[in-house]
Amino acid sequence: MRSRLTILMIYCLFLAPLLWAQPQSSRSTGEIELELQRLKVLGSALYIAAHPDDENTAVLAWLANERKVRTGYLSLTRGDGGQNLIGSEKGPLLGMIRSRELLAAREIDGPEQFFTRAIDFGYTKSADEALKIWNHEAVLSDVVWVIRRFRPDVMITRFSPEFGGHGHHIASATLAAEAFEAAADPKRFPEQLKEVDTWQPRRLVWNAWSRALERLGADSADIIEADVGGFNAYLGKSYSELAALSRSEHKSQGFGSSARRGPLPSHFLHTLGAKAGSDLFDGIDLSWGRIPGGKQIEGLIERAIEEFETANPSAILPILAAANQLMEEQNDHPLVANRQRELQRLMLDCAGIWVEAISQKIQVASGSTIPLKLKVVNRSLAEVRVTDIVMPLAGKKKQEAPSAMNQLLAYNTPFETDFELSIPENAEFSQPYWLRKKAGPGLYEVDEQELIGTPENITPWRVGFTLNIAGQPIAAETPIFYRWTDPVHGESYRHLEITPALTISTGSDLMLFPDRDERMVRVRLKSIKAEHKGEVRVHMPKGWTANPAKLKYDFVEAGEEAVHDIAIQRGANAEIGSIRFAVDKSTYLREVIHIDYDHIPIQTWFREAGIKIIPLDIETGTEKIGYIMGSGDDIPDMLREIGYQVDLLEDAMLDNGDLSAYDVIIAGIRAYNTRQRLKFQQPRLMEFVKAGGTFIIQYNTSHRLVTKDLGPYPLKLSRDRVTLEDAPVTILAEGHPLLSAPNPITAADFDGWVQERGLYFPNEWNEKYEALIASNDPGEPAREGSLLYTTYGKGVFIYSGISWFRQLPAGVPGAFRIFVNLVSAKQGSTQK
């Protein structure tokens, strides 16, 4: 048996303040009453799926707010490999967005959020491939770890090994079933048992949909049905309304949802463990009776519910304080530790407590000292005293506030004090913990076991206030924030960020060199420290030179910047590689990447800076290009990189402008899913083709198309895709000028692709279209709809589901050569 102190430390690390968007205010009286009801229940349920958008939000809302069990949602991945409907972020940046969107969803429907280290590497049709790329045992270990810490009575999967479609979906069900048994086996992942105990959930069920149950021929005796559409008077919403709000937080996926009101049946099929009768929690004691001495605690909670006064929540504080004292005596039990933390948060709510720690700076470098302003406000008539203020620094040496404590907090009168915070020299930068180290192809590298499963950083930069409320010491913690007043959004907050002392901005991630002409790159150095000088060495790949090769800097004030222009020269045998910037033999400069959208807090990643440079054997043209941006991609910048003039076309130009000013118009990814006016602009675009222009449409989905008339002749989009980036490609139209001019295309041009070949190909098209290439995943028929070509009037129309939006920003040489051929596809030069 581990010590009580060890259990408390593990628990606090698992649930310590994460990256809240702002200081936490007190909950409403309706929310307090609901939380009191939840406090009576000791049951728990863990919902498991593969991606941030896989959860059944109505079920989650029902579990957390109707059944009032502690509810968790475990998403194996962060959605890094999907598409983005609000911007051009991909990969880890998209994973950051989706992680935060999922946390926003949880704030609405109620459960806690967890992740494994698995990377969403894109669509796969094989669960075996997913488990191989992820490292089956490593991800299983993560799932077991979450189960052992969360200790669910019931586990629920969104998919089954037979029904899921996506290989990640099926793999999530497989891993859940394996972890259901492995979590209880002391021989599985025994290294975890230093910090947690084994745990056996009571049952595992599949949250199935009706058609799947019909196809499976499931026995009705194995199915539990629950109505998850009920109304919650405390929240003033039904669970389906909460689900719609929660689902709509997935904005990067375009998952805005309308509420369904009325009954909403949900089905649960028995998978493993003890079979339930008519209720998910059959045979499970959800009361405090499952804890020795728990009945007395339960009695106090029931009394608090009975005596709760909407107009005076603080009246029940003495009762809650008595319950806290009893929980303290039982705190070595994990279930009690969880409920005690919730009880103490409830006591802070009833007392209307506000705590804040405000930094005068938003960014500081390690080794610095910064002033903080601390504030506590008691907005109730209860007697509350401040007895201690500390900064735990995630288990490191505490820094104690110098103020004299045992300070009585008068009603609605702020208690304020100043504090000097010392940032250690070895402090971690303020960035997502899973991005601190270079990831593998399928798994993020995370060294700290206690971080695995957590949705975001457990910030060490927080202040802990110990308050005496009704005679009990109650902990109130808050991260350290920077605060300002935005002229549009009003009071705004950002977390204190620990940054590198020197950062660099390169302005570009990729440079292409189709010839040996010297090219200039401008970099910007920024110092976070005052009195900071030194030099940066420019490291070049083999066959390249940089002038200057050293960048000197001498900053007087913090926040100063210096601009340097570097001449890059391609040599005779230049290799593909990256320019890197070093301050010593092992330390490379980092660039600051901010993700800033209104619906989620600003996020920062200090990514190691580098510019990928590619010697490119390519012939380009002089076409002037108009680009219709869809959901967001980097294709315009990539085309400019190789010398094209590209203008972004807004609705006014597409409605009334002179399109003949362009040789080529390109529709970005999902333009016909996101640009509503394209339905009305399509006839003008077809006239542009008819008059001699080239029009290229990149991939769209069949869902929510603004028009089905994408081309001059009929074609039908499907869900056909080729998920293997190295799937063999067959050229169907040998000698076709589109595959030969101005760049002759060979099999080598399809080497080195990333993530996938393409997606959402047409599977039906008019005979006037010509399919130019074919590819397929193993065991599937050839998919010939990835690149369709036709002439119309004097011009050329091309539809392509090839994932150019991934290949070009990744610097795939062959993809550039093929795409330039598409741009050069004038009818006179491409007729067979």
mmCIF file of C-alpha atoms in Angstrom, residues 319-666:
data_model
loop_
_atom_site.group_PDB
_atom_site.id
_atom_site.type_symbol
_atom_site.label_atom_id
_atom_site.label_comp_id
_atom_site.label_asym_id
_atom_site.label_seq_id
_atom_site.Cartn_x
_atom_site.Cartn_y
_atom_site.Cartn_z
ATOM 1 C CA ILE A 319 -22.043 20.882 6.726
ATOM 2 C CA LEU A 320 -19.627 20.608 3.805
ATOM 3 C CA ALA A 321 -16.736 21.306 6.168
ATOM 4 C CA ALA A 322 -17.805 18.380 8.359
ATOM 5 C CA ALA A 323 -17.922 16.157 5.270
ATOM 6 C CA ASN A 324 -14.458 17.379 4.271
ATOM 7 C CA GLN A 325 -13.106 16.402 7.686
ATOM 8 C CA LEU A 326 -14.483 12.865 7.317
ATOM 9 C CA MET A 327 -13.095 12.586 3.786
ATOM 10 C CA GLU A 328 -9.692 13.687 5.060
ATOM 11 C CA GLU A 329 -9.714 10.674 7.361
ATOM 12 C CA GLN A 330 -10.414 8.378 4.386
ATOM 13 C CA ASN A 331 -8.190 10.193 1.873
ATOM 14 C CA ASP A 332 -5.959 7.200 1.167
ATOM 15 C CA HIS A 333 -8.819 5.764 -0.883
ATOM 16 C CA PRO A 334 -8.649 7.012 -4.537
ATOM 17 C CA LEU A 335 -12.421 7.417 -4.819
ATOM 18 C CA VAL A 336 -12.493 9.574 -1.713
ATOM 19 C CA ALA A 337 -9.504 11.643 -2.890
ATOM 20 C CA ASN A 338 -11.398 12.518 -6.049
ATOM 21 C CA ARG A 339 -14.584 13.433 -4.259
ATOM 22 C CA GLN A 340 -12.726 15.490 -1.673
ATOM 23 C CA ARG A 341 -11.216 17.630 -4.404
ATOM 24 C CA GLU A 342 -14.695 18.141 -5.878
ATOM 25 C CA LEU A 343 -16.084 18.948 -2.422
ATOM 26 C CA GLN A 344 -13.426 21.596 -1.821
ATOM 27 C CA ARG A 345 -14.140 23.197 -5.199
ATOM 28 C CA LEU A 346 -17.809 23.209 -4.183
ATOM 29 C CA MET A 347 -16.981 24.970 -0.921
ATOM 30 C CA LEU A 348 -15.124 27.664 -2.863
ATOM 31 C CA ASP A 349 -18.184 28.086 -5.070
ATOM 32 C CA CYS A 350 -20.532 28.393 -2.116
ATOM 33 C CA ALA A 351 -18.280 31.071 -0.624
ATOM 34 C CA GLY A 352 -18.071 32.920 -3.945
ATOM 35 C CA ILE A 353 -14.269 32.826 -3.800
ATOM 36 C CA TRP A 354 -12.235 34.522 -6.538
ATOM 37 C CA VAL A 355 -8.468 34.015 -6.672
ATOM 38 C CA GLU A 356 -6.042 35.379 -9.236
ATOM 39 C CA ALA A 357 -2.316 35.647 -9.861
ATOM 40 C CA ILE A 358 -1.473 38.287 -12.455
ATOM 41 C CA SER A 359 1.908 38.745 -14.098
ATOM 42 C CA GLN A 360 2.959 42.126 -15.450
ATOM 43 C CA LYS A 361 4.593 40.358 -18.393
ATOM 44 C CA ILE A 362 3.245 37.775 -20.803
ATOM 45 C CA GLN A 363 6.631 36.203 -21.607
ATOM 46 C CA VAL A 364 9.694 35.650 -19.463
ATOM 47 C CA ALA A 365 12.876 33.685 -19.968
ATOM 48 C CA SER A 366 14.158 31.032 -17.598
ATOM 49 C CA GLY A 367 16.393 32.417 -14.884
ATOM 50 C CA SER A 368 14.297 35.587 -14.610
ATOM 51 C CA THR A 369 12.409 37.119 -11.713
ATOM 52 C CA ILE A 370 8.975 38.620 -12.316
ATOM 53 C CA PRO A 371 6.560 40.543 -10.104
ATOM 54 C CA LEU A 372 3.095 39.106 -9.487
ATOM 55 C CA LYS A 373 -0.037 40.647 -8.068
ATOM 56 C CA LEU A 374 -2.110 38.193 -6.049
ATOM 57 C CA LYS A 375 -5.735 38.713 -5.110
ATOM 58 C CA VAL A 376 -8.385 36.839 -3.120
ATOM 59 C CA VAL A 377 -12.007 37.946 -2.775
ATOM 60 C CA ASN A 378 -14.651 36.435 -0.491
ATOM 61 C CA ARG A 379 -18.036 37.257 -2.022
ATOM 62 C CA SER A 380 -20.130 35.686 0.723
ATOM 63 C CA LEU A 381 -20.945 36.361 4.389
ATOM 64 C CA ALA A 382 -19.011 33.285 5.504
ATOM 65 C CA GLU A 383 -15.899 33.724 7.612
ATOM 66 C CA VAL A 384 -12.910 32.985 5.377
ATOM 67 C CA ARG A 385 -9.245 33.481 6.193
ATOM 68 C CA VAL A 386 -6.102 33.262 4.044
ATOM 69 C CA THR A 387 -3.622 31.119 5.982
ATOM 70 C CA ASP A 388 -0.942 30.413 3.366
ATOM 71 C CA ILE A 389 0.160 31.269 -0.168
ATOM 72 C CA VAL A 390 2.649 28.996 -1.953
ATOM 73 C CA MET A 391 3.836 28.167 -5.458
ATOM 74 C CA PRO A 392 4.184 24.405 -5.663
ATOM 75 C CA LEU A 393 6.079 24.400 -8.995
ATOM 76 C CA ALA A 394 4.799 20.891 -9.784
ATOM 77 C CA GLY A 395 6.464 19.229 -6.823
ATOM 78 C CA LYS A 396 9.668 21.320 -6.806
ATOM 79 C CA LYS A 397 10.784 23.521 -3.927
ATOM 80 C CA LYS A 398 7.978 25.761 -2.725
ATOM 81 C CA GLN A 399 8.316 29.511 -2.890
ATOM 82 C CA GLU A 400 6.410 31.033 0.021
ATOM 83 C CA ALA A 401 4.738 34.414 -0.092
ATOM 84 C CA PRO A 402 6.237 36.776 2.505
ATOM 85 C CA SER A 403 2.945 38.310 3.595
ATOM 86 C CA ALA A 404 1.724 37.738 7.126
ATOM 87 C CA MET A 405 -1.059 35.173 6.952
ATOM 88 C CA ASN A 406 -4.227 34.405 8.881
ATOM 89 C CA GLN A 407 -5.797 37.316 7.018
ATOM 90 C CA LEU A 408 -9.562 37.663 7.499
ATOM 91 C CA LEU A 409 -11.377 38.272 4.216
ATOM 92 C CA ALA A 410 -14.119 40.844 4.678
ATOM 93 C CA TYR A 411 -17.183 40.565 2.446
ATOM 94 C CA ASN A 412 -16.386 41.527 -1.159
ATOM 95 C CA THR A 413 -13.186 43.287 -0.088
ATOM 96 C CA PRO A 414 -10.138 42.116 -2.061
ATOM 97 C CA PHE A 415 -7.064 40.968 -0.186
ATOM 98 C CA GLU A 416 -4.065 41.832 -2.358
ATOM 99 C CA THR A 417 -0.348 41.223 -2.043
ATOM 100 C CA ASP A 418 2.720 41.422 -4.271
ATOM 101 C CA PHE A 419 5.109 38.577 -4.902
ATOM 102 C CA GLU A 420 8.428 38.088 -6.705
ATOM 103 C CA LEU A 421 8.538 34.814 -8.645
ATOM 104 C CA SER A 422 11.915 33.312 -9.530
ATOM 105 C CA ILE A 423 11.955 31.204 -12.689
ATOM 106 C CA PRO A 424 14.579 28.424 -12.474
ATOM 107 C CA GLU A 425 17.310 28.333 -15.131
ATOM 108 C CA ASN A 426 16.179 24.868 -16.238
ATOM 109 C CA ALA A 427 12.468 25.707 -16.452
ATOM 110 C CA GLU A 428 10.520 23.982 -19.223
ATOM 111 C CA PHE A 429 9.213 26.181 -22.009
ATOM 112 C CA SER A 430 5.457 26.808 -21.981
ATOM 113 C CA GLN A 431 4.348 24.539 -24.785
ATOM 114 C CA PRO A 432 2.376 21.284 -25.170
ATOM 115 C CA TYR A 433 4.157 18.567 -23.254
ATOM 116 C CA TRP A 434 3.729 16.052 -26.062
ATOM 117 C CA LEU A 435 5.627 18.342 -28.482
ATOM 118 C CA ARG A 436 8.703 18.844 -26.320
ATOM 119 C CA LYS A 437 10.534 16.033 -28.097
ATOM 120 C CA LYS A 438 10.579 14.823 -31.669
ATOM 121 C CA ALA A 439 7.768 12.336 -32.212
ATOM 122 C CA GLY A 440 7.962 9.007 -33.978
ATOM 123 C CA PRO A 441 5.706 8.121 -36.904
ATOM 124 C CA GLY A 442 2.898 6.956 -34.653
ATOM 125 C CA LEU A 443 3.665 7.933 -31.071
ATOM 126 C CA TYR A 444 4.553 11.104 -29.212
ATOM 127 C CA GLU A 445 7.531 10.780 -26.898
ATOM 128 C CA VAL A 446 6.607 11.637 -23.308
ATOM 129 C CA ASP A 447 9.079 10.795 -20.562
ATOM 130 C CA GLU A 448 6.990 11.738 -17.526
ATOM 131 C CA GLN A 449 4.572 8.925 -16.705
ATOM 132 C CA GLU A 450 2.286 11.241 -14.747
ATOM 133 C CA LEU A 451 1.669 13.354 -17.871
ATOM 134 C CA ILE A 452 0.440 10.459 -19.977
ATOM 135 C CA GLY A 453 -3.318 10.678 -20.331
ATOM 136 C CA THR A 454 -3.578 14.330 -19.340
ATOM 137 C CA PRO A 455 -5.179 16.553 -21.981
ATOM 138 C CA GLU A 456 -2.764 19.466 -21.575
ATOM 139 C CA ASN A 457 0.162 20.664 -19.514
ATOM 140 C CA ILE A 458 0.045 20.502 -15.778
ATOM 141 C CA THR A 459 1.359 24.021 -15.416
ATOM 142 C CA PRO A 460 3.938 24.536 -12.661
ATOM 143 C CA TRP A 461 3.300 28.288 -12.879
ATOM 144 C CA ARG A 462 0.402 28.472 -10.496
ATOM 145 C CA VAL A 463 -0.293 29.911 -7.084
ATOM 146 C CA GLY A 464 -1.829 27.938 -4.240
ATOM 147 C CA PHE A 465 -3.930 29.750 -1.628
ATOM 148 C CA THR A 466 -4.846 27.912 1.561
ATOM 149 C CA LEU A 467 -8.116 29.250 2.914
ATOM 150 C CA ASN A 468 -9.731 28.459 6.245
ATOM 151 C CA ILE A 469 -13.435 28.011 5.535
ATOM 152 C CA ALA A 470 -15.683 26.880 8.384
ATOM 153 C CA GLY A 471 -12.618 25.651 10.241
ATOM 154 C CA GLN A 472 -11.278 23.536 7.390
ATOM 155 C CA PRO A 473 -8.115 24.201 5.310
ATOM 156 C CA ILE A 474 -9.291 24.414 1.696
ATOM 157 C CA ALA A 475 -6.907 24.655 -1.270
ATOM 158 C CA ALA A 476 -7.612 27.209 -4.016
ATOM 159 C CA GLU A 477 -5.178 27.164 -6.927
ATOM 160 C CA THR A 478 -4.895 29.303 -10.041
ATOM 161 C CA PRO A 479 -2.433 29.427 -12.924
ATOM 162 C CA ILE A 480 -0.519 32.664 -13.391
ATOM 163 C CA PHE A 481 -2.098 34.899 -16.034
ATOM 164 C CA TYR A 482 -1.314 38.049 -17.959
ATOM 165 C CA ARG A 483 -4.404 40.260 -18.223
ATOM 166 C CA TRP A 484 -5.360 43.054 -20.595
ATOM 167 C CA THR A 485 -8.469 44.758 -21.906
ATOM 168 C CA ASP A 486 -9.221 44.031 -25.557
ATOM 169 C CA PRO A 487 -11.278 46.755 -27.283
ATOM 170 C CA VAL A 488 -13.560 44.108 -28.808
ATOM 171 C CA HIS A 489 -13.533 41.186 -26.377
ATOM 172 C CA GLY A 490 -13.072 43.115 -23.142
ATOM 173 C CA GLU A 491 -11.239 41.496 -20.230
ATOM 174 C CA SER A 492 -8.795 38.992 -21.726
ATOM 175 C CA TYR A 493 -6.240 36.591 -20.329
ATOM 176 C CA ARG A 494 -3.219 34.622 -21.455
ATOM 177 C CA HIS A 495 -1.053 32.273 -19.489
ATOM 178 C CA LEU A 496 2.377 33.320 -18.361
ATOM 179 C CA GLU A 497 4.765 31.864 -20.924
ATOM 180 C CA ILE A 498 8.292 30.699 -20.175
ATOM 181 C CA THR A 499 10.182 31.188 -23.415
ATOM 182 C CA PRO A 500 13.673 30.649 -24.786
ATOM 183 C CA ALA A 501 15.915 33.653 -24.149
ATOM 184 C CA LEU A 502 16.452 34.005 -27.912
ATOM 185 C CA THR A 503 14.016 33.032 -30.660
ATOM 186 C CA ILE A 504 14.101 33.263 -34.426
ATOM 187 C CA SER A 505 11.460 33.852 -37.081
ATOM 188 C CA THR A 506 12.296 32.549 -40.559
ATOM 189 C CA GLY A 507 9.121 33.547 -42.387
ATOM 190 C CA SER A 508 9.130 30.285 -44.330
ATOM 191 C CA ASP A 509 9.329 26.568 -43.680
ATOM 192 C CA LEU A 510 10.281 25.646 -47.242
ATOM 193 C CA MET A 511 12.477 27.016 -50.036
ATOM 194 C CA LEU A 512 12.622 25.501 -53.504
ATOM 195 C CA PHE A 513 15.554 25.995 -55.829
ATOM 196 C CA PRO A 514 14.646 25.138 -59.444
ATOM 197 C CA ASP A 515 17.952 26.707 -60.538
ATOM 198 C CA ARG A 516 21.268 27.790 -59.054
ATOM 199 C CA ASP A 517 20.352 31.421 -58.657
ATOM 200 C CA GLU A 518 21.183 32.881 -55.274
ATOM 201 C CA ARG A 519 18.144 33.483 -53.097
ATOM 202 C CA MET A 520 17.743 35.611 -50.021
ATOM 203 C CA VAL A 521 16.065 34.617 -46.788
ATOM 204 C CA ARG A 522 15.298 37.141 -44.061
ATOM 205 C CA VAL A 523 15.358 35.989 -40.439
ATOM 206 C CA ARG A 524 14.415 37.930 -37.339
ATOM 207 C CA LEU A 525 16.083 37.357 -33.965
ATOM 208 C CA LYS A 526 14.225 38.363 -30.811
ATOM 209 C CA SER A 527 15.564 38.497 -27.275
ATOM 210 C CA ILE A 528 13.379 38.047 -24.214
ATOM 211 C CA LYS A 529 16.279 39.098 -21.966
ATOM 212 C CA ALA A 530 17.990 42.450 -21.583
ATOM 213 C CA GLU A 531 21.777 42.793 -21.988
ATOM 214 C CA HIS A 532 21.946 39.791 -24.259
ATOM 215 C CA LYS A 533 24.621 39.303 -26.913
ATOM 216 C CA GLY A 534 26.254 36.494 -28.855
ATOM 217 C CA GLU A 535 26.184 34.882 -32.275
ATOM 218 C CA VAL A 536 24.098 32.348 -34.160
ATOM 219 C CA ARG A 537 25.733 29.903 -36.571
ATOM 220 C CA VAL A 538 23.845 28.997 -39.743
ATOM 221 C CA HIS A 539 24.117 25.251 -40.385
ATOM 222 C CA MET A 540 23.608 24.203 -44.008
ATOM 223 C CA PRO A 541 23.024 20.764 -45.600
ATOM 224 C CA LYS A 542 25.670 19.278 -47.884
ATOM 225 C CA GLY A 543 26.121 21.198 -51.121
ATOM 226 C CA TRP A 544 24.749 24.543 -49.907
ATOM 227 C CA THR A 545 26.351 27.758 -48.675
ATOM 228 C CA ALA A 546 25.054 30.639 -46.579
ATOM 229 C CA ASN A 547 26.415 34.169 -46.461
ATOM 230 C CA PRO A 548 26.805 35.285 -43.739
ATOM 231 C CA ALA A 549 27.306 32.000 -41.911
ATOM 232 C CA LYS A 550 27.244 33.737 -38.513
ATOM 233 C CA LEU A 551 24.640 36.171 -37.187
ATOM 234 C CA LYS A 552 25.833 38.435 -34.393
ATOM 235 C CA TYR A 553 23.403 40.048 -31.959
ATOM 236 C CA ASP A 554 23.721 42.538 -29.134
ATOM 237 C CA PHE A 555 20.445 43.430 -27.425
ATOM 238 C CA VAL A 556 20.151 46.090 -24.727
ATOM 239 C CA GLU A 557 16.447 45.873 -23.866
ATOM 240 C CA ALA A 558 14.214 42.827 -23.482
ATOM 241 C CA GLY A 559 11.919 42.385 -26.472
ATOM 242 C CA GLU A 560 14.352 43.875 -29.014
ATOM 243 C CA GLU A 561 14.561 42.362 -32.490
ATOM 244 C CA ALA A 562 17.262 42.254 -35.165
ATOM 245 C CA VAL A 563 16.831 41.451 -38.843
ATOM 246 C CA HIS A 564 19.415 39.522 -40.870
ATOM 247 C CA ASP A 565 19.386 38.790 -44.607
ATOM 248 C CA ILE A 566 21.125 35.575 -45.624
ATOM 249 C CA ALA A 567 22.125 34.665 -49.181
ATOM 250 C CA ILE A 568 21.514 30.969 -49.906
ATOM 251 C CA GLN A 569 23.416 29.370 -52.781
ATOM 252 C CA ARG A 570 22.728 25.954 -54.277
ATOM 253 C CA GLY A 571 25.820 23.988 -55.231
ATOM 254 C CA ALA A 572 26.357 21.367 -57.931
ATOM 255 C CA ASN A 573 25.567 18.392 -55.690
ATOM 256 C CA ALA A 574 23.168 20.026 -53.254
ATOM 257 C CA GLU A 575 21.110 17.605 -51.168
ATOM 258 C CA ILE A 576 17.648 17.977 -49.677
ATOM 259 C CA GLY A 577 17.974 19.127 -46.089
ATOM 260 C CA SER A 578 17.215 21.890 -43.619
ATOM 261 C CA ILE A 579 18.855 25.157 -42.633
ATOM 262 C CA ARG A 580 19.264 25.209 -38.877
ATOM 263 C CA PHE A 581 20.384 27.923 -36.496
ATOM 264 C CA ALA A 582 22.658 27.023 -33.568
ATOM 265 C CA VAL A 583 23.772 28.987 -30.532
ATOM 266 C CA ASP A 584 26.135 26.238 -29.385
ATOM 267 C CA LYS A 585 27.029 22.669 -30.340
ATOM 268 C CA SER A 586 23.791 21.144 -29.039
ATOM 269 C CA THR A 587 21.292 24.006 -28.828
ATOM 270 C CA TYR A 588 19.301 25.106 -31.851
ATOM 271 C CA LEU A 589 17.092 28.176 -31.941
ATOM 272 C CA ARG A 590 13.358 27.803 -31.758
ATOM 273 C CA GLU A 591 10.622 29.729 -33.508
ATOM 274 C CA VAL A 592 7.448 30.874 -31.787
ATOM 275 C CA ILE A 593 4.231 29.551 -33.301
ATOM 276 C CA HIS A 594 0.968 30.967 -31.994
ATOM 277 C CA ILE A 595 -2.445 29.430 -32.677
ATOM 278 C CA ASP A 596 -5.009 32.163 -32.265
ATOM 279 C CA TYR A 597 -8.723 31.552 -32.850
ATOM 280 C CA ASP A 598 -11.611 33.212 -31.047
ATOM 281 C CA HIS A 599 -13.208 29.958 -29.912
ATOM 282 C CA ILE A 600 -10.163 28.570 -28.068
ATOM 283 C CA PRO A 601 -7.389 30.095 -25.929
ATOM 284 C CA ILE A 602 -4.176 31.193 -27.635
ATOM 285 C CA GLN A 603 -1.677 28.334 -27.740
ATOM 286 C CA THR A 604 2.093 28.470 -28.223
ATOM 287 C CA TRP A 605 4.640 26.000 -29.553
ATOM 288 C CA PHE A 606 8.372 26.678 -29.492
ATOM 289 C CA ARG A 607 9.279 24.528 -32.459
ATOM 290 C CA GLU A 608 12.902 24.024 -33.430
ATOM 291 C CA ALA A 609 13.441 26.447 -36.293
ATOM 292 C CA GLY A 610 14.416 25.185 -39.713
ATOM 293 C CA ILE A 611 13.906 25.866 -43.390
ATOM 294 C CA LYS A 612 13.669 22.836 -45.616
ATOM 295 C CA ILE A 613 15.603 23.508 -48.833
ATOM 296 C CA ILE A 614 15.095 21.426 -51.946
ATOM 297 C CA PRO A 615 17.019 21.401 -55.221
ATOM 298 C CA LEU A 616 14.102 20.974 -57.617
ATOM 299 C CA ASP A 617 14.354 19.733 -61.189
ATOM 300 C CA ILE A 618 11.305 21.468 -62.621
ATOM 301 C CA GLU A 619 10.151 23.541 -65.556
ATOM 302 C CA THR A 620 7.557 26.180 -64.734
ATOM 303 C CA GLY A 621 5.432 28.495 -66.820
ATOM 304 C CA THR A 622 4.353 32.115 -66.632
ATOM 305 C CA GLU A 623 0.650 31.571 -66.035
ATOM 306 C CA LYS A 624 -1.176 34.071 -63.854
ATOM 307 C CA ILE A 625 -3.229 32.199 -61.275
ATOM 308 C CA GLY A 626 -6.383 33.082 -59.388
ATOM 309 C CA TYR A 627 -6.989 31.012 -56.255
ATOM 310 C CA ILE A 628 -10.354 30.349 -54.572
ATOM 311 C CA MET A 629 -9.461 29.557 -50.971
ATOM 312 C CA GLY A 630 -11.676 26.905 -49.408
ATOM 313 C CA SER A 631 -11.281 25.651 -45.860
ATOM 314 C CA GLY A 632 -7.631 26.679 -45.857
ATOM 315 C CA ASP A 633 -4.396 25.420 -47.418
ATOM 316 C CA ASP A 634 -0.889 26.581 -48.331
ATOM 317 C CA ILE A 635 -1.004 25.942 -52.081
ATOM 318 C CA PRO A 636 -0.875 29.671 -53.068
ATOM 319 C CA ASP A 637 2.342 30.151 -51.076
ATOM 320 C CA MET A 638 3.829 27.024 -52.587
ATOM 321 C CA LEU A 639 3.109 28.234 -56.120
ATOM 322 C CA ARG A 640 4.574 31.652 -55.335
ATOM 323 C CA GLU A 641 7.650 29.874 -54.008
ATOM 324 C CA ILE A 642 8.384 28.560 -57.524
ATOM 325 C CA GLY A 643 7.723 31.852 -59.236
ATOM 326 C CA TYR A 644 4.012 32.056 -60.022
ATOM 327 C CA GLN A 645 1.858 35.103 -59.464
ATOM 328 C CA VAL A 646 -1.146 34.009 -57.398
ATOM 329 C CA ASP A 647 -4.083 36.205 -56.388
ATOM 330 C CA LEU A 648 -6.711 35.134 -53.879
ATOM 331 C CA LEU A 649 -10.165 35.557 -55.402
ATOM 332 C CA GLU A 650 -12.842 36.945 -53.123
ATOM 333 C CA ASP A 651 -16.579 36.774 -53.838
ATOM 334 C CA ALA A 652 -16.684 40.234 -55.399
ATOM 335 C CA MET A 653 -14.189 39.173 -58.053
ATOM 336 C CA LEU A 654 -15.956 35.864 -58.695
ATOM 337 C CA ASP A 655 -19.320 37.631 -58.911
ATOM 338 C CA ASN A 656 -18.424 40.547 -61.151
ATOM 339 C CA GLY A 657 -14.685 40.705 -61.872
ATOM 340 C CA ASP A 658 -12.823 40.093 -65.105
ATOM 341 C CA LEU A 659 -11.791 36.454 -64.780
ATOM 342 C CA SER A 660 -10.071 36.603 -68.162
ATOM 343 C CA ALA A 661 -7.216 38.369 -66.378
ATOM 344 C CA TYR A 662 -6.150 34.902 -65.248
ATOM 345 C CA ASP A 663 -4.795 31.981 -67.219
ATOM 346 C CA VAL A 664 -5.632 29.489 -64.504
ATOM 347 C CA ILE A 665 -8.103 29.417 -61.607
ATOM 348 C CA ILE A 666 -7.676 26.875 -58.834
#
